[in-house]
Amino acid sequence: MTAAPTTDEYRTLIASALGAALDADTDGPDLRRLFTPSSHRLALDPDVTVVRGARGTGKTYWAKALTDPELREVAARSYMMPRLRRVRVTTGFRTGGNSETPYPGKRKIARLLRDVVDPEGYEIFWHAVVMMALDVPEIRSIPDWSDRIRWAAANEDAYDDALGKADREARDSGETRVLLFDALDHLHADRTTADGLVSALFQVALELRLTTGALRAKIFVRPDMYDSAPKTFPDASKLGANAADLTWSRENLYGLLFHRLGNHPTTEAEKFRAQYGKWEVQGEGRFIAPVDLIADEKCQERAFVALAGPYMGTDRRKGHTFTWVPNHLQDGKGRVSPRTWLLALRTAADLTAARYAMQPYPLHYEALRESLHEASRVRVDELKEDIGWAAAAIGQLEGEQVPMEPSHVRFLWEQGGLTGILRDMVAADEGAEGPERGRDGGSGPRDADDPFALIEELVELGVLTKRTSGALDLPDVYRLAFNIGRKGGVPRKS
């Protein structure tokens, strides 16, 4: 049997295989690293219209993977879903864009809604987007989005004709044509407007499903945006029946870790694979771990204990490493972002090498504890980008200690002028241009003037939690970066 990696080799493997755990917007999926958690199978089904997922759970990652034939083949094989081999995937909307895929940006959408699109006619906006995705020549030849939408409004029959033509072509070829929609949290700064746009997209997607045989939409959306978008259109209940959630169980998180370690192109990864049964070779340089390493938590715990030791201290009173690390990376909904998970472990490897290099395990328990600070910093940076108003609200609690009574939270918000800050954030975002594009912080809250509603929305988002006593708490993955204390919890950095 091949010798196990040494402690230093394991530490090197963890640090290099987990990389920088970059954002899916800048670091797309690849053949080696693509991991197919069991809980994501339904989300890739072409007939599933809505895929709900919080930041970092894989929305953009899967949206990109589905557009790549090689990665779709991996998913088709892993999930035993041959239908994925017979799909043609086109991106209908995401952030960014270029002359080949000119999706309208957030500020452009704001101007279109102000100057061209009636609030009762958001569907026309999506009709134009869909026709662009279907490459309808008449609308493709129009250079400006304002004129494209005006043309779509003046030629409503053209939309039905385009759907009919694309449906026939897809059926004749034996394919399903899937239109992907991602990054909906960057549609508009005003929450009511964003909800209206998402609702109209849901209606357009449902119509595709009900009126065509081979055209489908797949919409990646945050759970809170799915919940708040009005669903008053006919057959709206059928939308929920065709929805899936991107969730990551503890078993999935550890499966991801071991998949990454086993698929790094180094001799250390080869030694790691040799310790855990027979890995299946699938494609060039891609290895599939034995089932027990991916799906059996007892086996996973033994493997992780080999990396981090059994306890978060000298004995079990400080907690077991296998459960402690994911538990402390959870948000208020019990969700762990795989990006945050990988970042915490990579940071722990770096800290161990720098401060605890002589200890017997590749990951020292104090390094794991300290790594939460970096994971929290990155998670809060993501919160600022996605839900800037939530970060602004929690930021006004800096220096305090949880659990905290709601009345004290409201007092701090009133003292800090939060309502005015939130209004200014929305106004500034709607008017931002040039280099400020992309620094938008997503949509605003449903009701910036009501502190009770803000608290409830923060609880719904998993940023705050509410104890049975009614007191408010904050998960460590947010608390540490906001410099908020908790008696007996992981201490803040001094």
Short mmCIF file of C-alpha atoms in Angstrom, two decimals:
data_model
loop_
_atom_site.label_atom_id
_atom_site.label_comp_id
_atom_site.label_asym_id
_atom_site.label_seq_id
_atom_site.Cartn_x
_atom_site.Cartn_y
_atom_site.Cartn_z
CA MET A 1 0.00 0.00 0.00
CA THR A 2 1.23 3.48 -0.86
CA ALA A 3 2.49 5.34 2.19
CA ALA A 4 0.16 7.97 3.61
CA PRO A 5 1.08 11.61 3.05
CA THR A 6 3.21 13.10 5.78
CA THR A 7 1.78 15.85 7.96
CA ASP A 8 3.55 18.49 5.87
CA GLU A 9 2.37 16.87 2.62
CA TYR A 10 -1.21 16.80 3.86
CA ARG A 11 -0.97 20.45 4.84
CA THR A 12 0.43 21.37 1.43
CA LEU A 13 -2.29 19.38 -0.30
CA ILE A 14 -5.08 21.09 1.67
CA ALA A 15 -3.71 24.56 1.01
CA SER A 16 -3.13 23.99 -2.72
CA ALA A 17 -6.18 21.82 -3.55
CA LEU A 18 -8.62 24.21 -1.91
CA GLY A 19 -6.98 27.14 -3.66
CA ALA A 20 -8.43 30.55 -3.05
CA ALA A 21 -12.04 29.24 -2.99
CA LEU A 22 -12.83 31.99 -5.46
CA ASP A 23 -16.24 33.31 -6.38
CA ALA A 24 -18.01 31.44 -9.20
CA ASP A 25 -18.34 34.76 -11.05
CA THR A 26 -14.57 34.78 -11.60
CA ASP A 27 -13.62 31.12 -11.08
CA GLY A 28 -15.73 28.83 -13.23
CA PRO A 29 -16.16 25.08 -12.77
CA ASP A 30 -13.73 22.65 -14.39
CA LEU A 31 -13.62 18.92 -15.06
CA ARG A 32 -11.41 17.96 -12.12
CA ARG A 33 -13.07 20.03 -9.43
CA LEU A 34 -16.71 19.67 -10.47
CA PHE A 35 -18.45 17.94 -7.57
CA THR A 36 -21.98 16.58 -7.87
CA PRO A 37 -23.61 16.52 -4.42
CA SER A 38 -26.52 14.13 -4.14
CA SER A 39 -28.87 16.90 -3.04
CA HIS A 40 -28.38 18.88 -6.30
CA ARG A 41 -29.69 16.27 -8.71
CA LEU A 42 -33.20 17.67 -8.98
CA ALA A 43 -31.90 21.20 -9.58
CA LEU A 44 -30.34 20.11 -12.88
CA ASP A 45 -33.49 18.45 -14.24
CA PRO A 46 -34.49 20.42 -17.37
CA ASP A 47 -38.13 20.38 -16.22
CA VAL A 48 -37.31 22.10 -12.91
CA THR A 49 -38.07 25.77 -13.48
CA VAL A 50 -36.88 27.44 -10.26
CA VAL A 51 -33.66 26.65 -8.41
CA ARG A 52 -33.43 28.39 -5.04
CA GLY A 53 -30.07 28.92 -3.39
CA ALA A 54 -28.38 31.36 -1.01
CA ARG A 55 -25.09 33.06 -1.90
CA GLY A 56 -22.29 30.57 -2.43
CA THR A 57 -24.47 27.46 -2.69
CA GLY A 58 -23.84 26.93 -6.40
CA LYS A 59 -26.36 28.96 -8.44
CA THR A 60 -23.84 30.63 -10.73
CA TYR A 61 -21.56 27.58 -10.60
CA TRP A 62 -24.28 25.29 -11.99
CA ALA A 63 -25.52 27.94 -14.41
CA LYS A 64 -22.02 28.00 -15.93
CA ALA A 65 -21.54 24.23 -15.77
CA LEU A 66 -24.80 23.58 -17.62
CA THR A 67 -23.60 25.66 -20.58
CA ASP A 68 -20.50 23.45 -20.95
CA PRO A 69 -21.15 20.17 -22.84
CA GLU A 70 -18.25 18.38 -21.13
CA LEU A 71 -19.43 19.32 -17.64
CA ARG A 72 -23.04 18.48 -18.54
CA GLU A 73 -21.80 15.02 -19.50
CA VAL A 74 -20.20 14.66 -16.05
CA ALA A 75 -23.50 15.64 -14.42
CA ALA A 76 -25.50 13.33 -16.70
CA ARG A 77 -23.26 10.40 -15.73
CA SER A 78 -23.06 11.24 -12.01
CA TYR A 79 -26.79 11.77 -11.61
CA MET A 80 -27.79 9.02 -14.06
CA MET A 81 -29.73 11.65 -16.00
CA PRO A 82 -29.26 10.86 -19.73
CA ARG A 83 -31.64 13.65 -20.67
CA LEU A 84 -28.89 16.16 -19.88
CA ARG A 85 -27.09 14.86 -22.95
CA ARG A 86 -30.01 16.02 -25.09
CA VAL A 87 -30.31 19.65 -24.03
CA ARG A 88 -29.24 22.86 -25.68
CA VAL A 89 -28.51 25.49 -23.06
CA THR A 90 -28.54 29.25 -23.67
CA THR A 91 -28.04 31.97 -21.07
CA GLY A 92 -31.02 34.32 -21.02
CA PHE A 93 -29.78 36.66 -18.30
CA ARG A 94 -26.83 37.06 -15.95
CA THR A 95 -24.56 39.86 -14.80
CA GLY A 96 -22.08 41.25 -17.27
CA GLY A 97 -22.30 40.57 -20.96
CA ASN A 98 -20.64 41.57 -24.21
CA SER A 99 -21.48 42.05 -27.84
CA GLU A 100 -22.12 38.31 -28.21
CA THR A 101 -24.42 38.07 -25.17
CA PRO A 102 -25.64 41.61 -24.47
CA TYR A 103 -27.62 41.18 -21.26
CA PRO A 104 -28.84 44.55 -19.98
CA GLY A 105 -27.07 45.68 -16.81
CA LYS A 106 -28.71 46.94 -13.65
CA ARG A 107 -28.47 50.66 -14.45
CA LYS A 108 -29.63 50.03 -18.00
CA ILE A 109 -32.65 48.15 -16.66
CA ALA A 110 -33.43 51.04 -14.30
CA ARG A 111 -33.41 53.47 -17.25
CA LEU A 112 -35.52 51.12 -19.37
CA LEU A 113 -38.14 50.83 -16.65
CA ARG A 114 -38.14 54.57 -16.17
CA ASP A 115 -38.29 55.52 -19.84
CA VAL A 116 -39.71 52.61 -21.82
CA VAL A 117 -41.40 49.87 -19.82
CA ASP A 118 -44.72 50.38 -18.07
CA PRO A 119 -44.87 48.78 -14.56
CA GLU A 120 -47.78 46.70 -15.79
CA GLY A 121 -45.75 45.46 -18.73
CA TYR A 122 -42.64 43.87 -17.23
CA GLU A 123 -43.39 40.76 -19.26
CA ILE A 124 -42.53 42.71 -22.42
CA PHE A 125 -39.04 43.28 -21.03
CA TRP A 126 -38.59 39.52 -20.61
CA HIS A 127 -40.12 38.82 -24.03
CA ALA A 128 -37.34 40.93 -25.54
CA VAL A 129 -34.72 39.13 -23.44
CA VAL A 130 -36.05 35.71 -24.45
CA MET A 131 -36.12 36.62 -28.13
CA MET A 132 -32.52 37.79 -27.89
CA ALA A 133 -31.59 34.46 -26.29
CA LEU A 134 -33.42 32.61 -29.08
CA ASP A 135 -31.46 34.68 -31.61
CA VAL A 136 -34.52 36.12 -33.36
CA PRO A 137 -33.01 38.06 -36.32
CA GLU A 138 -35.48 40.96 -36.24
CA ILE A 139 -34.65 41.85 -32.65
CA ARG A 140 -30.98 40.92 -32.84
CA SER A 141 -30.52 43.48 -35.60
CA ILE A 142 -31.72 46.29 -33.31
CA PRO A 143 -28.66 47.76 -31.51
CA ASP A 144 -30.32 49.38 -28.49
CA TRP A 145 -32.32 47.76 -25.67
CA SER A 146 -34.84 50.60 -25.60
CA ASP A 147 -35.68 50.03 -29.25
CA ARG A 148 -35.70 46.26 -28.80
CA ILE A 149 -38.34 46.53 -26.08
CA ARG A 150 -40.39 48.98 -28.13
CA TRP A 151 -40.25 46.54 -31.05
CA ALA A 152 -41.32 43.64 -28.79
CA ALA A 153 -44.27 45.69 -27.51
CA ALA A 154 -45.33 46.65 -31.03
CA ASN A 155 -44.92 43.12 -32.39
CA GLU A 156 -46.42 40.87 -29.73
CA ASP A 157 -47.19 38.14 -32.26
CA ALA A 158 -43.48 37.93 -33.04
CA TYR A 159 -42.86 36.52 -29.55
CA ASP A 160 -45.36 33.69 -30.00
CA ASP A 161 -43.96 33.02 -33.48
CA ALA A 162 -40.41 32.86 -32.07
CA LEU A 163 -41.44 30.40 -29.36
CA GLY A 164 -43.29 28.25 -31.87
CA LYS A 165 -40.33 28.14 -34.26
CA ALA A 166 -37.79 27.37 -31.51
CA ASP A 167 -40.08 24.68 -30.06
CA ARG A 168 -40.46 22.95 -33.43
CA GLU A 169 -36.73 23.06 -34.09
CA ALA A 170 -35.94 21.62 -30.66
CA ARG A 171 -38.49 18.81 -31.00
CA ASP A 172 -37.30 17.96 -34.50
CA SER A 173 -33.74 17.60 -33.22
CA GLY A 174 -34.82 15.60 -30.16
CA GLU A 175 -33.47 18.28 -27.79
CA THR A 176 -34.82 20.32 -24.90
CA ARG A 177 -33.93 24.03 -25.24
CA VAL A 178 -33.13 25.44 -21.79
CA LEU A 179 -32.85 29.20 -21.12
CA LEU A 180 -30.87 30.04 -17.98
CA PHE A 181 -31.52 33.08 -15.78
CA ASP A 182 -29.08 33.96 -12.98
CA ALA A 183 -28.04 36.94 -10.81
CA LEU A 184 -31.60 38.22 -10.37
CA ASP A 185 -30.57 40.02 -7.18
CA HIS A 186 -28.88 42.54 -9.49
CA LEU A 187 -32.00 43.42 -11.47
CA HIS A 188 -32.97 46.58 -9.61
CA ALA A 189 -32.10 48.45 -6.41
CA ASP A 190 -35.73 49.03 -5.41
CA ARG A 191 -37.09 45.86 -3.83
CA THR A 192 -40.67 46.32 -5.03
CA THR A 193 -39.48 46.80 -8.60
CA ALA A 194 -37.12 43.82 -8.37
CA ASP A 195 -39.98 41.69 -7.02
CA GLY A 196 -42.15 42.77 -9.94
CA LEU A 197 -39.47 41.85 -12.47
CA VAL A 198 -38.88 38.45 -10.87
CA SER A 199 -42.63 37.80 -10.76
CA ALA A 200 -42.93 38.62 -14.47
CA LEU A 201 -40.01 36.29 -15.25
CA PHE A 202 -41.71 33.50 -13.28
CA GLN A 203 -44.84 34.04 -15.35
CA VAL A 204 -42.90 33.93 -18.63
CA ALA A 205 -41.08 30.76 -17.50
CA LEU A 206 -44.29 29.04 -16.49
CA GLU A 207 -45.85 29.94 -19.83
CA LEU A 208 -42.90 28.32 -21.61
CA ARG A 209 -43.44 25.13 -19.66
CA LEU A 210 -47.20 25.02 -20.19
CA THR A 211 -47.38 26.04 -23.85
CA THR A 212 -44.33 24.39 -25.44
CA GLY A 213 -43.05 20.85 -25.53
CA ALA A 214 -39.32 21.46 -25.72
CA LEU A 215 -38.63 24.97 -24.37
CA ARG A 216 -37.82 25.39 -20.68
CA ALA A 217 -36.54 28.15 -18.44
CA LYS A 218 -34.30 27.50 -15.46
CA ILE A 219 -34.20 30.37 -12.98
CA PHE A 220 -31.53 30.52 -10.27
CA VAL A 221 -32.78 32.77 -7.46
CA ARG A 222 -32.20 33.52 -3.79
CA PRO A 223 -34.87 31.96 -1.53
CA ASP A 224 -35.93 35.32 -0.07
CA MET A 225 -36.44 36.75 -3.57
CA TYR A 226 -38.50 33.73 -4.57
CA ASP A 227 -40.68 34.17 -1.47
CA SER A 228 -41.22 37.91 -1.84
CA ALA A 229 -41.98 38.00 -5.58
CA PRO A 230 -45.79 38.18 -6.10
CA LYS A 231 -47.29 35.00 -7.53
CA THR A 232 -50.76 36.17 -8.42
CA PHE A 233 -50.73 35.04 -12.05
CA PRO A 234 -52.72 32.01 -13.26
CA ASP A 235 -51.31 28.58 -12.37
CA ALA A 236 -48.68 30.16 -10.08
CA SER A 237 -48.96 27.18 -7.73
CA LYS A 238 -47.39 25.02 -10.45
CA LEU A 239 -44.21 27.05 -10.11
CA GLY A 240 -43.57 25.75 -6.60
CA ALA A 241 -44.23 22.21 -7.76
CA ASN A 242 -41.32 22.61 -10.20
CA ALA A 243 -38.81 24.14 -7.80
CA ALA A 244 -35.66 22.72 -6.20
CA ASP A 245 -33.23 23.92 -3.53
CA LEU A 246 -29.44 23.97 -3.59
CA THR A 247 -28.64 22.66 -0.12
CA TRP A 248 -25.39 21.38 1.34
CA SER A 249 -25.60 18.76 4.07
CA ARG A 250 -22.61 18.08 6.29
CA GLU A 251 -22.12 14.87 4.30
CA ASN A 252 -22.01 16.92 1.07
CA LEU A 253 -19.50 19.41 2.50
CA TYR A 254 -17.09 16.68 3.52
CA GLY A 255 -17.64 14.94 0.20
CA LEU A 256 -16.64 18.18 -1.54
CA LEU A 257 -13.50 18.45 0.60
CA PHE A 258 -12.33 14.91 -0.13
CA HIS A 259 -13.21 15.25 -3.82
CA ARG A 260 -11.01 18.35 -4.06
CA LEU A 261 -8.14 16.67 -2.21
CA GLY A 262 -8.33 13.57 -4.38
CA ASN A 263 -8.49 15.50 -7.66
CA HIS A 264 -5.53 17.80 -7.22
CA PRO A 265 -2.85 16.99 -9.86
CA THR A 266 -0.02 16.18 -7.41
CA THR A 267 1.69 13.15 -5.87
CA GLU A 268 0.23 14.19 -2.50
CA ALA A 269 -3.28 13.72 -3.94
CA GLU A 270 -2.24 10.32 -5.29
CA LYS A 271 -1.07 9.30 -1.81
CA PHE A 272 -4.33 10.59 -0.32
CA ARG A 273 -6.43 8.53 -2.74
CA ALA A 274 -4.46 5.41 -1.89
CA GLN A 275 -5.58 5.63 1.75
CA TYR A 276 -9.29 5.39 1.00
CA GLY A 277 -10.22 2.46 -1.19
CA LYS A 278 -10.51 2.36 -4.95
CA TRP A 279 -11.15 5.63 -6.76
CA GLU A 280 -12.84 5.39 -10.14
CA VAL A 281 -11.02 7.07 -13.01
CA GLN A 282 -13.54 9.10 -15.00
CA GLY A 283 -12.15 11.06 -17.91
CA GLU A 284 -8.73 12.59 -18.13
CA GLY A 285 -7.44 13.42 -14.65
CA ARG A 286 -10.84 13.10 -12.93
CA PHE A 287 -11.27 10.72 -10.01
CA ILE A 288 -14.46 9.65 -8.24
CA ALA A 289 -14.10 8.83 -4.55
CA PRO A 290 -15.40 5.58 -3.05
CA VAL A 291 -19.04 5.89 -1.97
CA ASP A 292 -18.28 5.68 1.75
CA LEU A 293 -15.93 8.69 1.57
CA ILE A 294 -18.68 10.71 -0.12
CA ALA A 295 -21.79 9.41 1.65
CA ASP A 296 -20.87 7.72 4.96
CA GLU A 297 -20.36 10.21 7.79
CA LYS A 298 -18.57 7.67 9.99
CA CYS A 299 -15.98 7.13 7.27
CA GLN A 300 -15.82 10.88 6.65
CA GLU A 301 -15.24 11.55 10.34
CA ARG A 302 -12.35 9.07 10.47
CA ALA A 303 -10.81 10.77 7.43
CA PHE A 304 -11.21 14.26 8.91
CA VAL A 305 -9.85 13.21 12.31
CA ALA A 306 -6.71 12.09 10.45
CA LEU A 307 -6.43 15.69 9.24
CA ALA A 308 -7.54 17.69 12.28
CA GLY A 309 -7.49 15.40 15.30
CA PRO A 310 -10.61 14.42 17.21
CA TYR A 311 -11.19 17.45 19.44
CA MET A 312 -11.20 21.24 19.37
CA GLY A 313 -8.82 21.17 22.33
CA THR A 314 -7.07 18.61 24.47
CA ASP A 315 -10.26 16.65 25.13
CA ARG A 316 -13.91 16.31 24.08
CA ARG A 317 -15.13 19.13 26.36
CA LYS A 318 -14.18 21.68 23.69
CA GLY A 319 -16.13 19.83 20.99
CA HIS A 320 -15.45 17.38 18.18
CA THR A 321 -13.69 18.83 15.14
CA PHE A 322 -15.94 16.95 12.69
CA THR A 323 -19.10 18.69 13.89
CA TRP A 324 -17.62 21.87 15.37
CA VAL A 325 -16.25 23.36 12.14
CA PRO A 326 -19.39 23.13 9.95
CA ASN A 327 -21.63 24.09 12.89
CA HIS A 328 -19.73 27.35 13.39
CA LEU A 329 -19.89 28.22 9.69
CA GLN A 330 -23.69 28.00 9.55
CA ASP A 331 -25.94 30.99 9.01
CA GLY A 332 -29.19 31.40 10.91
CA LYS A 333 -30.93 28.92 8.61
CA GLY A 334 -28.36 26.20 9.25
CA ARG A 335 -26.82 26.71 5.79
CA VAL A 336 -23.08 26.50 5.12
CA SER A 337 -21.67 28.01 1.96
CA PRO A 338 -19.24 25.53 0.35
CA ARG A 339 -17.04 28.47 -0.59
CA THR A 340 -16.81 29.56 3.06
CA TRP A 341 -16.20 25.94 4.11
CA LEU A 342 -13.25 25.48 1.76
CA LEU A 343 -11.84 28.90 2.63
CA ALA A 344 -11.91 28.14 6.36
CA LEU A 345 -10.03 24.86 5.92
CA ARG A 346 -7.45 26.35 3.58
CA THR A 347 -6.89 29.23 6.01
CA ALA A 348 -6.51 26.73 8.87
CA ALA A 349 -3.81 24.90 6.89
CA ASP A 350 -1.91 28.14 6.33
CA LEU A 351 -2.23 29.16 9.99
CA THR A 352 -1.10 25.74 11.19
CA ALA A 353 1.99 25.87 8.97
CA ALA A 354 2.84 29.34 10.28
CA ARG A 355 2.11 28.86 14.01
CA TYR A 356 1.74 25.17 14.87
CA ALA A 357 4.01 23.43 12.37
CA MET A 358 5.37 20.89 14.86
CA GLN A 359 2.04 19.52 16.06
CA PRO A 360 1.05 16.03 14.82
CA TYR A 361 -2.00 16.87 12.68
CA PRO A 362 -2.10 18.86 9.43
CA LEU A 363 -4.78 21.16 10.96
CA HIS A 364 -4.45 22.44 14.53
CA TYR A 365 -7.62 23.07 16.48
CA GLU A 366 -6.57 26.63 17.34
CA ALA A 367 -5.96 27.29 13.64
CA LEU A 368 -9.44 25.97 12.86
CA ARG A 369 -10.88 28.31 15.47
CA GLU A 370 -8.91 31.27 14.15
CA SER A 371 -9.89 30.48 10.56
CA LEU A 372 -13.47 31.43 11.39
CA HIS A 373 -12.43 35.07 11.41
CA GLU A 374 -11.27 34.94 7.78
CA ALA A 375 -14.34 32.95 6.75
CA SER A 376 -16.55 35.50 8.50
CA ARG A 377 -14.76 38.41 6.82
CA VAL A 378 -15.33 36.92 3.37
CA ARG A 379 -18.94 35.99 4.15
CA VAL A 380 -19.67 39.55 5.29
CA ASP A 381 -18.00 40.94 2.15
CA GLU A 382 -20.40 38.75 0.15
CA LEU A 383 -23.31 40.05 2.23
CA LYS A 384 -22.30 43.62 1.41
CA GLU A 385 -22.23 42.79 -2.31
CA ASP A 386 -25.50 40.85 -2.37
CA ILE A 387 -27.64 42.37 0.38
CA GLY A 388 -25.94 45.64 1.22
CA TRP A 389 -28.82 46.92 3.34
CA ALA A 390 -28.48 43.90 5.67
CA ALA A 391 -24.77 44.59 6.15
CA ALA A 392 -25.54 48.25 6.89
CA ALA A 393 -28.13 47.25 9.50
CA ILE A 394 -25.88 44.74 11.30
CA GLY A 395 -22.93 47.10 11.04
CA GLN A 396 -24.70 49.48 13.43
CA LEU A 397 -24.50 46.79 16.15
CA GLU A 398 -20.69 46.80 16.13
CA GLY A 399 -19.11 46.57 19.58
CA GLU A 400 -22.29 45.22 21.16
CA GLN A 401 -22.90 41.72 22.52
CA VAL A 402 -25.54 39.14 21.62
CA PRO A 403 -28.08 37.93 22.52
CA MET A 404 -29.68 41.36 22.28
CA GLU A 405 -33.24 42.49 22.90
CA PRO A 406 -35.10 43.72 19.79
CA SER A 407 -35.81 47.02 21.54
CA HIS A 408 -32.07 47.65 21.87
CA VAL A 409 -31.51 46.82 18.20
CA ARG A 410 -34.22 49.29 17.21
CA PHE A 411 -32.67 51.92 19.50
CA LEU A 412 -29.24 51.49 17.87
CA TRP A 413 -30.80 51.75 14.41
CA GLU A 414 -32.71 54.89 15.33
CA GLN A 415 -29.61 56.40 16.90
CA GLY A 416 -27.58 55.59 13.79
CA GLY A 417 -30.19 56.92 11.35
CA LEU A 418 -30.52 53.57 9.57
CA THR A 419 -33.73 54.45 7.70
CA GLY A 420 -32.07 57.42 6.00
CA ILE A 421 -28.97 55.38 5.22
CA LEU A 422 -31.03 52.69 3.51
CA ARG A 423 -32.95 55.25 1.45
CA ASP A 424 -29.67 56.89 0.41
CA MET A 425 -28.21 53.50 -0.58
CA VAL A 426 -31.09 52.81 -2.97
CA ALA A 427 -31.02 56.34 -4.41
CA ALA A 428 -27.24 56.27 -4.89
CA ASP A 429 -27.36 52.87 -6.53
CA GLU A 430 -30.06 53.88 -8.99
CA GLY A 431 -27.95 56.84 -10.10
CA ALA A 432 -24.52 55.22 -10.07
CA GLU A 433 -22.55 55.15 -13.31
CA GLY A 434 -19.11 54.24 -14.60
CA PRO A 435 -16.72 52.67 -12.08
CA GLU A 436 -19.49 52.34 -9.50
CA ARG A 437 -21.26 49.74 -11.62
CA GLY A 438 -21.39 46.38 -9.83
CA ARG A 439 -20.95 47.89 -6.36
CA ASP A 440 -24.66 47.86 -5.81
CA GLY A 441 -25.29 45.59 -2.85
CA GLY A 442 -28.34 44.00 -4.45
CA SER A 443 -31.91 45.09 -3.83
CA GLY A 444 -33.07 47.01 -0.79
CA PRO A 445 -35.32 45.75 2.03
CA ARG A 446 -39.05 45.32 1.63
CA ASP A 447 -39.78 48.16 4.09
CA ALA A 448 -36.90 50.41 5.12
CA ASP A 449 -39.15 52.49 7.39
CA ASP A 450 -40.30 49.65 9.66
CA PRO A 451 -37.64 48.33 12.10
CA PHE A 452 -39.91 45.41 13.09
CA ALA A 453 -40.11 44.38 9.42
CA LEU A 454 -36.32 44.78 9.04
CA ILE A 455 -35.71 42.42 11.95
CA GLU A 456 -38.10 39.83 10.55
CA GLU A 457 -36.49 40.06 7.11
CA LEU A 458 -33.00 39.64 8.59
CA VAL A 459 -34.25 36.53 10.41
CA GLU A 460 -35.75 35.22 7.14
CA LEU A 461 -32.37 35.78 5.46
CA GLY A 462 -30.55 33.83 8.17
CA VAL A 463 -28.47 36.86 9.17
CA LEU A 464 -30.16 37.13 12.57
CA THR A 465 -31.68 34.35 14.65
CA LYS A 466 -34.40 34.67 17.25
CA ARG A 467 -34.24 32.78 20.54
CA THR A 468 -37.33 31.36 22.25
CA SER A 469 -37.12 34.29 24.68
CA GLY A 470 -37.43 36.70 21.74
CA ALA A 471 -33.82 37.92 22.07
CA LEU A 472 -31.83 38.25 18.85
CA ASP A 473 -28.61 36.40 18.13
CA LEU A 474 -26.07 36.42 15.33
CA PRO A 475 -24.33 33.37 13.82
CA ASP A 476 -20.53 33.33 14.18
CA VAL A 477 -20.09 33.48 10.40
CA TYR A 478 -21.48 37.04 10.55
CA ARG A 479 -20.81 38.02 14.15
CA LEU A 480 -17.01 37.88 14.13
CA ALA A 481 -16.45 40.19 11.15
CA PHE A 482 -18.95 42.69 12.53
CA ASN A 483 -17.00 42.76 15.82
CA ILE A 484 -19.96 41.69 17.93
CA GLY A 485 -19.37 39.64 21.07
CA ARG A 486 -21.09 36.64 22.62
CA LYS A 487 -20.43 35.33 26.11
CA GLY A 488 -18.79 31.92 25.83
CA GLY A 489 -18.56 32.11 22.01
CA VAL A 490 -15.56 32.28 19.70
CA PRO A 491 -13.84 35.49 20.85
CA ARG A 492 -13.55 38.55 18.70
CA LYS A 493 -10.12 39.64 17.56
CA SER A 494 -8.71 42.20 19.94
#
